[in-house]
Short mmCIF file of C-alpha atoms and ligand atoms in Angstrom, two decimals:
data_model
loop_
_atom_site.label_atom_id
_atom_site.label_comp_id
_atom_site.label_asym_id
_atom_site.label_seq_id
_atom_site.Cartn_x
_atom_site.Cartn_y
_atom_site.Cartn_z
CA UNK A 1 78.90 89.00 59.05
CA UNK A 2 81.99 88.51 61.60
CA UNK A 3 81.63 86.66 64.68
CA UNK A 4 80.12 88.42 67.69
CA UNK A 5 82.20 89.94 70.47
CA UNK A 6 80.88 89.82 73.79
CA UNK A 7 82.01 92.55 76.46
CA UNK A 8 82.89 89.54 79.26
CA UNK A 9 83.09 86.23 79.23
CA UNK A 10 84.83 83.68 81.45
CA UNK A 11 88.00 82.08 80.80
CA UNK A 12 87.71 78.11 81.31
CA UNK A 13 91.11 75.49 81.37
CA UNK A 14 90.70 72.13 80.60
CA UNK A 15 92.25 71.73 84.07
CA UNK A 16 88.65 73.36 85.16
CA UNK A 17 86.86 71.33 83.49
CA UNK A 18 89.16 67.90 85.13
CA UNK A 19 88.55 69.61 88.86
CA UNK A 20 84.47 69.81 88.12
CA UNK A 21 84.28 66.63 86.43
CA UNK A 22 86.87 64.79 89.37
CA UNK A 23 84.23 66.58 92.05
CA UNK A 24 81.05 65.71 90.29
CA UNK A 25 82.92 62.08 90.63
CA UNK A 26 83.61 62.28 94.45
CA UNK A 27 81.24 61.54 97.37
CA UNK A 28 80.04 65.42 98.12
CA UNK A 29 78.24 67.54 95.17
CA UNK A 30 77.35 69.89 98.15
CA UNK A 31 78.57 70.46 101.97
CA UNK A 32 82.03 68.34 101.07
CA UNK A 33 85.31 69.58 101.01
CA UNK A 34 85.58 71.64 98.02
CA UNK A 35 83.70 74.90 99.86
CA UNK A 36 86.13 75.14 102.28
CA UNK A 37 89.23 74.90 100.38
CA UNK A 38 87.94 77.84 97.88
CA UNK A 39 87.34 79.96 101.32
CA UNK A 40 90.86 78.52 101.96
CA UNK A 41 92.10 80.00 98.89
CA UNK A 42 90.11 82.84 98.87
CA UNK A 43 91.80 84.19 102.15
CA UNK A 44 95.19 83.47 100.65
CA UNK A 45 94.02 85.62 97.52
CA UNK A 46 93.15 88.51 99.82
CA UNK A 47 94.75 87.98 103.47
CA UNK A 48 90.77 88.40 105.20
CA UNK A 49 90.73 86.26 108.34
CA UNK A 50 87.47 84.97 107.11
CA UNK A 51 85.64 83.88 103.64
CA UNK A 52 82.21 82.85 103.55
CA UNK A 53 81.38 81.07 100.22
CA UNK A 54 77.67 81.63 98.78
CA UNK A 55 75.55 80.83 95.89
CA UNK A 56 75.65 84.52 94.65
CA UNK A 57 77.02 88.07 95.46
CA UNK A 58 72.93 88.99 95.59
CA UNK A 59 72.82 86.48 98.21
CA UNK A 60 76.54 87.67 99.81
CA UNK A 61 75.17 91.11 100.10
CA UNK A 62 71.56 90.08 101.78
CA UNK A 63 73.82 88.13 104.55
CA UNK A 64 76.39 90.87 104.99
CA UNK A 65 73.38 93.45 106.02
CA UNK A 66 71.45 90.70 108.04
CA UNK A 67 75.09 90.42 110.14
CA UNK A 68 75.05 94.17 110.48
CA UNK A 69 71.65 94.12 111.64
CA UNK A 70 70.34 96.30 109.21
CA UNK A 71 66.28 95.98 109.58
CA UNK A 72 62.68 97.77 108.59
CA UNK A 73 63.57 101.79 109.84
CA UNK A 74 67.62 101.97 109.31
CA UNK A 75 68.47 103.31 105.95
CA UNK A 76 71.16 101.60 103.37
CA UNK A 77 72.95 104.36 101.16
CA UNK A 78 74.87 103.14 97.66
CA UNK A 79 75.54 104.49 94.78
CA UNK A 80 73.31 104.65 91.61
CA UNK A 81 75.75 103.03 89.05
CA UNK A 82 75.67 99.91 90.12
CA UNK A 83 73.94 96.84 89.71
CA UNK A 84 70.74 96.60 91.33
CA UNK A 85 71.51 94.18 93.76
CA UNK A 86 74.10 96.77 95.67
CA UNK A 87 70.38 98.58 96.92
CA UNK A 88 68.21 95.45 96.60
CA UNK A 89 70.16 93.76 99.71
CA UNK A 90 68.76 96.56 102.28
CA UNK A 91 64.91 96.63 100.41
CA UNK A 92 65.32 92.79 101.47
CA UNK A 93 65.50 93.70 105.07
CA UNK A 94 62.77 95.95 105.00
CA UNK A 95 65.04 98.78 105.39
CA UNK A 96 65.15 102.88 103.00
CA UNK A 97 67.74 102.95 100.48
CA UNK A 98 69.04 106.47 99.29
CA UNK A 99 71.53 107.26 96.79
CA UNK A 100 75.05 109.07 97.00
CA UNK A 101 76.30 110.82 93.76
CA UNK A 102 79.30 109.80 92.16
CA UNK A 103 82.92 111.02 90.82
CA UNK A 104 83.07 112.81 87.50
CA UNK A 105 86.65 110.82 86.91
CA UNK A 106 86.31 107.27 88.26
CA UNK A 107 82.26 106.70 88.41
CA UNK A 108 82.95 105.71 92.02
CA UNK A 109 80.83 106.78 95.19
CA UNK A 110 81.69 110.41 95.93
CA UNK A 111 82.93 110.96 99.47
CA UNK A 112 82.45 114.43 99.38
CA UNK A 113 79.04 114.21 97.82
CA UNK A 114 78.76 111.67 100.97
CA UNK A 115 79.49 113.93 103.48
CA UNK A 116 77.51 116.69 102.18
CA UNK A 117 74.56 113.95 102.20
CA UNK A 118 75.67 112.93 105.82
CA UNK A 119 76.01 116.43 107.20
CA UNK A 120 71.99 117.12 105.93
CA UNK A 121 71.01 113.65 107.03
CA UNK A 122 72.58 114.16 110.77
CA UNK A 123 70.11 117.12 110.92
CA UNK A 124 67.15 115.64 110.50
CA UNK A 125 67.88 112.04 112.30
CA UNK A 126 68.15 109.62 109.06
CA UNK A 127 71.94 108.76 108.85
CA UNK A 128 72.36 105.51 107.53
CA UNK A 129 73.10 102.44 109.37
CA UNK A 130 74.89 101.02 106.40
CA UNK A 131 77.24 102.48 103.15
CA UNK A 132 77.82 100.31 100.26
CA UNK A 133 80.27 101.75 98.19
CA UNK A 134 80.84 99.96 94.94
CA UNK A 135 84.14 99.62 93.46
CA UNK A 136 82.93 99.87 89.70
CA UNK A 137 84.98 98.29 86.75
CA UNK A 138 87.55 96.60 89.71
CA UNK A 139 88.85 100.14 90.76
CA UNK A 140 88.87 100.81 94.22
CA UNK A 141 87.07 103.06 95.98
CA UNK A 142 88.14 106.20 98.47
CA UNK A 143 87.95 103.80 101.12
CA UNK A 144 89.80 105.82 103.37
CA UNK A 145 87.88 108.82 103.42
CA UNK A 146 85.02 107.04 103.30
CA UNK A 147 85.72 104.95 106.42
CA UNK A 148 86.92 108.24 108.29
CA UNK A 149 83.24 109.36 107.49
CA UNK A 150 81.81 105.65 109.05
CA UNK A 151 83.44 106.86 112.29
CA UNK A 152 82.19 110.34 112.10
CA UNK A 153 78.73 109.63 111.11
CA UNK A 154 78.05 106.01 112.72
CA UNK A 155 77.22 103.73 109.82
CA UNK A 156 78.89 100.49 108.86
CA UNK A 157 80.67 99.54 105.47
CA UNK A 158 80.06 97.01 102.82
CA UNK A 159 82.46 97.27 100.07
CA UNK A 160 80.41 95.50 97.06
CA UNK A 161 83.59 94.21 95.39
CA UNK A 162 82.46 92.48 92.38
CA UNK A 163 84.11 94.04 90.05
CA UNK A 164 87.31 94.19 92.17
CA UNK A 165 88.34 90.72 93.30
CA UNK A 166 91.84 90.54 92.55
CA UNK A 167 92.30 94.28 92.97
CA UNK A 168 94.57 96.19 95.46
CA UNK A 169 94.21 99.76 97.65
CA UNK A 170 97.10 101.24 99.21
CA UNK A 171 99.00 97.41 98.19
CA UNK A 172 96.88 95.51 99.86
CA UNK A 173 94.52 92.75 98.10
CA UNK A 174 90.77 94.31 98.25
CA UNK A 175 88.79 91.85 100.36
CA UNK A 176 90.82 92.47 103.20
CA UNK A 177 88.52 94.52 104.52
CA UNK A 178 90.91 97.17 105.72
CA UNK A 179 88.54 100.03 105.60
CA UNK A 180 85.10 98.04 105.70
CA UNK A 181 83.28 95.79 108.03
CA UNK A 182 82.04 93.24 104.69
CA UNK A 183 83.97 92.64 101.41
CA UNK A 184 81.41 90.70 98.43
CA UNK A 185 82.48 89.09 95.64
CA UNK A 186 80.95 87.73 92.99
CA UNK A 187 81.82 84.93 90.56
CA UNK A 188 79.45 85.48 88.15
CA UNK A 189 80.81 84.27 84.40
CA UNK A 190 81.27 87.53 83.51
CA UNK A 191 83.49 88.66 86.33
CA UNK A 192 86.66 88.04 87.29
CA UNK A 193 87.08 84.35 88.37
CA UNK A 194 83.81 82.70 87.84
CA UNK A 195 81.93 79.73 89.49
CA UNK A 196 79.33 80.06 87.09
CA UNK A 197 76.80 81.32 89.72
CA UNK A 198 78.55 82.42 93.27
CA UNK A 199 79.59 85.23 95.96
CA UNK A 200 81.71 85.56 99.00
CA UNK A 201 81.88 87.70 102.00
CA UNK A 202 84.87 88.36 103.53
CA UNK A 203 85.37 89.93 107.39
CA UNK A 204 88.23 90.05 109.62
CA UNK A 205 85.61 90.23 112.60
CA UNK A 206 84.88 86.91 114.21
CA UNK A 207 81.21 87.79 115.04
CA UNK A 208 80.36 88.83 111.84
CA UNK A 209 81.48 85.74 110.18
CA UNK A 210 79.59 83.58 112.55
CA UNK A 211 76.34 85.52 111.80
CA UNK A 212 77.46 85.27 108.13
CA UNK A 213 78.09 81.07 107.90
CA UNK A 214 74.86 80.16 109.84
CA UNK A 215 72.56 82.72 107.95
CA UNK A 216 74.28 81.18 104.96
CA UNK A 217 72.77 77.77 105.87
CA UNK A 218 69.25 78.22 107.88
CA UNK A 219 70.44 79.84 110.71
CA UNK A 220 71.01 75.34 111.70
CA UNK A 221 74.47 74.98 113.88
CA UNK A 222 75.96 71.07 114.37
CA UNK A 223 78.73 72.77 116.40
CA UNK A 224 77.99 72.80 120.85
CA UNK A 225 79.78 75.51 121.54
CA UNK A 226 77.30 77.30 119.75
CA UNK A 227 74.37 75.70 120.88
CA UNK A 228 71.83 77.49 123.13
CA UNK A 229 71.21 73.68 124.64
CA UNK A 230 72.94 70.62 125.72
CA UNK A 231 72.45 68.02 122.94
CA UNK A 232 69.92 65.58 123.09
CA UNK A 233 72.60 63.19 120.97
CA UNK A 234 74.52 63.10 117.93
CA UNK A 235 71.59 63.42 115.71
CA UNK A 236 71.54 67.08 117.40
CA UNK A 237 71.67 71.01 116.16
CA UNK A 238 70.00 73.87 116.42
CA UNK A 239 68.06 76.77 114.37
CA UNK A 240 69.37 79.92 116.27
CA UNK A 241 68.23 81.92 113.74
CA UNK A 242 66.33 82.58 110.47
CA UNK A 243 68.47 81.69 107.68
CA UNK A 244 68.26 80.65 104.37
CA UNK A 245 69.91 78.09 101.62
CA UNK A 246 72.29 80.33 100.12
CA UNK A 247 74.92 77.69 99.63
CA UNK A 248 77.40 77.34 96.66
CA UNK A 249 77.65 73.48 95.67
CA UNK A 250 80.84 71.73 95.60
CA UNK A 251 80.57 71.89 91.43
CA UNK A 252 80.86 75.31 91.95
CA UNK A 253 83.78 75.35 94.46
CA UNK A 254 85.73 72.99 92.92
CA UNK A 255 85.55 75.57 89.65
CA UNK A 256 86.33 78.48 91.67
CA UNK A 257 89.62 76.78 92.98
CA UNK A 258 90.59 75.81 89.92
CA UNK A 259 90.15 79.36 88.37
CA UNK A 260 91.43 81.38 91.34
CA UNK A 261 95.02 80.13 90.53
CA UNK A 262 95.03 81.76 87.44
CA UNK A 263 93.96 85.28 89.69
CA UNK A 264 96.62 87.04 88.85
CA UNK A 265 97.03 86.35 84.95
CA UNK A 266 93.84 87.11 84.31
CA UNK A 267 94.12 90.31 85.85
CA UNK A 268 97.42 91.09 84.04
CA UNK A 269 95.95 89.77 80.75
CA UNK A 270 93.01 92.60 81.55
CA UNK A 271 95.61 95.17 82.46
CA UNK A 272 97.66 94.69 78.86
CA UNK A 273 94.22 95.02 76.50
CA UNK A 274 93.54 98.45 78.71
CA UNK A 275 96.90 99.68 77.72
CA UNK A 276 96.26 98.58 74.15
CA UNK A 277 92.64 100.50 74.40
CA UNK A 278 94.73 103.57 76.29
CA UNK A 279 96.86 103.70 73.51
CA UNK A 280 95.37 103.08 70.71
CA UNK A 281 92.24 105.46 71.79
CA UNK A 282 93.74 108.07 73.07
CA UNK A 283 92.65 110.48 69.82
CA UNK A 284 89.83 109.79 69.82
CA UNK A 285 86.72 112.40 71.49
CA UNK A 286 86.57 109.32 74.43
CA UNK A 287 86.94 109.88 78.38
CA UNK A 288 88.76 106.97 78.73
CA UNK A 289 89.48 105.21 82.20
CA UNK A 290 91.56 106.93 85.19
CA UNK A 291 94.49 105.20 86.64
CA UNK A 292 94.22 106.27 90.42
CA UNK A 293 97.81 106.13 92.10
CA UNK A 294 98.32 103.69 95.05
CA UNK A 295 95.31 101.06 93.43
CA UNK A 296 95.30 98.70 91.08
CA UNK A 297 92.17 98.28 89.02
CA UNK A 298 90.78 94.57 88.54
CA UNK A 299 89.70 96.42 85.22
CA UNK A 300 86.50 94.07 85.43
CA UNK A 301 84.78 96.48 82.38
CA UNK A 302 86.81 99.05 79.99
CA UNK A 303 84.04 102.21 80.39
CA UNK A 304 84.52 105.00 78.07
CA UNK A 305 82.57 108.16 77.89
CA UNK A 306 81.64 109.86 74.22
CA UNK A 307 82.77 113.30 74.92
CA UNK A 308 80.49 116.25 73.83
CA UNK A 309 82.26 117.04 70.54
CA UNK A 310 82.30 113.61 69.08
CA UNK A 311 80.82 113.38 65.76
CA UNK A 312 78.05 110.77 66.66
CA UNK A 313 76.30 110.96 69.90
CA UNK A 314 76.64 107.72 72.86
CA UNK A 315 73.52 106.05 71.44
CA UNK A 316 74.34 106.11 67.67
CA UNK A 317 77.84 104.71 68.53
CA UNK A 318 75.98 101.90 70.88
CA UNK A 319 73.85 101.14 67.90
CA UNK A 320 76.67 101.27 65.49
CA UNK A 321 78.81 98.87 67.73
CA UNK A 322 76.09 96.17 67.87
CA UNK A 323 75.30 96.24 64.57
CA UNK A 324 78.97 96.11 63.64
CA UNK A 325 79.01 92.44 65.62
CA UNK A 326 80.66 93.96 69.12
CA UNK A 327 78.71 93.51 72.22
CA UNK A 328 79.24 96.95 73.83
CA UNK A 329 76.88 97.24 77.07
CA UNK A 330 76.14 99.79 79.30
CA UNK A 331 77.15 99.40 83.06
CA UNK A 332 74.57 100.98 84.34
CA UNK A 333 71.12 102.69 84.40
CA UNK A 334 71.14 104.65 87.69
CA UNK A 335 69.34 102.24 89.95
CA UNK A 336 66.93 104.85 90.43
CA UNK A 337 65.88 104.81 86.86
CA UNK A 338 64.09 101.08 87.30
CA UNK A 339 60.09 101.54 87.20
CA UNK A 340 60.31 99.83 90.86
CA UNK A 341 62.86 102.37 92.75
CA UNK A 342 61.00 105.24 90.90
CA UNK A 343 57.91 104.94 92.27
CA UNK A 344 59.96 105.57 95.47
CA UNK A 345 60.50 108.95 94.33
CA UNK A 346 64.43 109.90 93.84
CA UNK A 347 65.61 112.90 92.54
CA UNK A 348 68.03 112.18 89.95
CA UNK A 349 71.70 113.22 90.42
CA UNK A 350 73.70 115.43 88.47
CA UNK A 351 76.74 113.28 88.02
CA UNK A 352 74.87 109.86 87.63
CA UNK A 353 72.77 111.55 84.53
CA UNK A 354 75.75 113.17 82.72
CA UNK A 355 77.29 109.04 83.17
CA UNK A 356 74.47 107.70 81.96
CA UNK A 357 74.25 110.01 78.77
CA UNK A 358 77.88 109.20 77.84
CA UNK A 359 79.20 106.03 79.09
CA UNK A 360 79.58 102.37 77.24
CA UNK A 361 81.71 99.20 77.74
CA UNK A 362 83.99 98.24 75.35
CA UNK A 363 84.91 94.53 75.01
CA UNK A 364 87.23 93.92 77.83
CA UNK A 365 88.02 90.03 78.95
CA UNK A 366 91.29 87.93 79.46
CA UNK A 367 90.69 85.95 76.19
CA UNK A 368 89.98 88.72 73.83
CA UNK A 369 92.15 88.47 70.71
CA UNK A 370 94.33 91.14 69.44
CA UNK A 371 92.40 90.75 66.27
CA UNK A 372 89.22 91.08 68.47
CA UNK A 373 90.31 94.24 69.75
CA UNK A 374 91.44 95.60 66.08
CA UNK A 375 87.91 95.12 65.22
CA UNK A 376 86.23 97.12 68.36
CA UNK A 377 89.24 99.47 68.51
CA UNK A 378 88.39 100.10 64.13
CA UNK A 379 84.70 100.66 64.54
CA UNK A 380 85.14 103.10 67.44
CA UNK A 381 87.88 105.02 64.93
CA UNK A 382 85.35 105.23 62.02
CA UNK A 383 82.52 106.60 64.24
CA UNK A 384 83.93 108.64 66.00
CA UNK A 385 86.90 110.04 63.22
C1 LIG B 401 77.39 91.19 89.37
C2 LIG B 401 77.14 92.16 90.45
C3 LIG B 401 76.38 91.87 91.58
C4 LIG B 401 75.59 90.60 91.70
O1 LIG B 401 76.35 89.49 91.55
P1 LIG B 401 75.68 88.05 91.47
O2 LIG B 401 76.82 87.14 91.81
O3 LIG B 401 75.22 87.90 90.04
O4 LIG B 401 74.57 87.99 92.42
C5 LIG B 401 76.28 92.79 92.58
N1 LIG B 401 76.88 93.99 92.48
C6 LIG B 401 77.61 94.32 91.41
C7 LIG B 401 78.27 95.65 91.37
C8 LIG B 401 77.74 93.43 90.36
O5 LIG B 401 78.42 93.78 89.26
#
């Protein structure tokens, strides 16, 4: 039996392991100086004016809907391929969650489906006070149409860019937050720079980012400025709100500094295995990705789609894969799907079922071996020939 290919996994330098091990050395395991020089670098990476470091995207994506306010009666709107934690974030502040349909081509959030949805949700009072599209696999959203819809319609924006960090729309690094109010990352192991566990969000609003960096730690400020009283002494600060502890360590920091200077070749190391896959594919009966002029894909997962007249349908191919030693996945069930959303009574949608029939990720990270690739790029030729 040959070894076992994953679909992700991180990329880690001995010079990683020297910044972890130097940190776990230092004074500060937590609240030192390593969590502001990733922010540091972090706004480099992207140009945002602000980067708020966190122990997980889940926990970027709770803060970044707190900051917008979003409570019990507002409605959150996502789409259904994603990870659960792009709808969990608005269940957490007691608000509805409701699903947008996605694009037959790039799996993204639909923004004509949107406006459709909008148009019939204007009607009867339920807009939403908050969009989350999702830029799956790293490739960027319609942003732009679906921020001229945020001014139409009212709502707010959180781009849930965990697949994306390192990605660019229209040039321009996604986190910037061009076309959004909130950019999340994530730096999960599997992603694109990892801190093993850890998130950002990223705003160029001032207020927001306030909201963001004391919800991140208690709601507790040490700064006056802020402070709603005139200290009592130096011992003094103040709970002007209620937070939580949703802080990434200095470990963790000192990782993700380390691994965001090698941003852009692991990007470009993802972007020359897609061309291989593109290439070497391209006969097969696969939908394979879209290119999308004007972006550039962090190409976080390869997703292919087993088309109708392929020999084997996508399940016998899944199970062929595995047993074959190749960790294919499937990114994802429609959020919908999970026992705990249905009993909240969706309708499926059209676009998100025929996805969910037909889709599965090939191997697809910066370290993957030509030889690797021979082997998933061979077993999808003999199913599917
Ligand atoms: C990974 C992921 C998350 C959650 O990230 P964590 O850092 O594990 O909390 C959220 N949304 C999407 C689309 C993801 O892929």
């Amino acid at each position: 039996m040959s070894e076992f290919i994953p679909y992700g996994r991180q990329s880690i330098s001995d010079e990683d392991v020297k910044a972890v091990v130097d940190t776990l050395r230092s004074d500060f395991l937590t609240q030192g100086p390593c969590v502001p020089a990733f922010q540091t670098a972090l706004k480099e990476a992207t140009g945002a004016r602000h980067a708020i470091a966190v122990n997980s995207a889940t926990s970027a994506l709770h803060l970044a809907c707190m900051a917008l306010g979003l409570r019990e009666g507002d409605w959150l709107w996502t789409t259904p391929i994603s990870f659960a934690a792009s709808s969990n974030c608005g269940l957490y502040c007691g608000a509805k969650v409701d699903f947008v349909d996605i694009e037959p081509d790039t799996y993204n959030m639909d923004p004509r489906a949107l406006e459709q949805k909008l148009e019939a949700a204007a009607t009867v009072g339920k807009l939403p006070k908050v969009v989350v599209p999702v830029h799956l696999t790293g490739q960027p959203c319609d942003m732009r149409e679906i921020q001229a819809l945020s001014k139409r319609f009212g709502f707010s924006i959180i781009e849930d860019a965990s697949h994306a960090v390192g990605g660019t729309y229209e040039g321009v690094p996604v986190g910037k937050c061009n076309y959004s109010d909130i950019a999340v990352f994530s730096f999960h192991p599997v992603k694109i720079v990892t801190t093993a566990e850890g998130g950002a969000a990223l705003t160029e609003d001032d207020e927001l980012a306030r909201r963001l960096e004391l919800l991140r730690s208690h709601g507790i400020t040490r700064d006056p400025s802020q402070m709603a009283y005139e200290p009592d002494g130096d011992w003094y600060y103040e709970q002007l709100m209620l937070g939580y502890n949703y802080r990434l360590t200095d470990l963790q920091a000192a990782l993700g500094v380390s691994q965001i200077k090698r941003l852009e070749t692991f990007v470009e190391a993802r972007h020359r295995i897609a061309d291989r896959y593109d290439r070497e594919l391209a006969d097969l009966p696969l939908q394979l990705p879209v290119r999308k002029e004007g972006r550039r894909s962090a190409l976080h997962l390869y997703v292919v789609r087993v088309k109708d007249e392929a020999p084997i349908d996508r399940k016998a191919l899944f199970d062929a894969m595995r047993a074959a030693g190749i960790g294919v996945n499937l990114h994802y069930i429609p959020i919908y799907r999970h026992p705990y959303y249905r009993d909240m009574g969706f309708e499926p949608l059209p676009e998100a079922e025929a996805y969910y029939r037909e889709a599965i990720s090939i191997p697809m990270f910066p370290d993957l071996s030509e030889q690797q690739q021979d082997r998933v790029i061979d077993c999808l030729r003999t199913n599917l020939s």
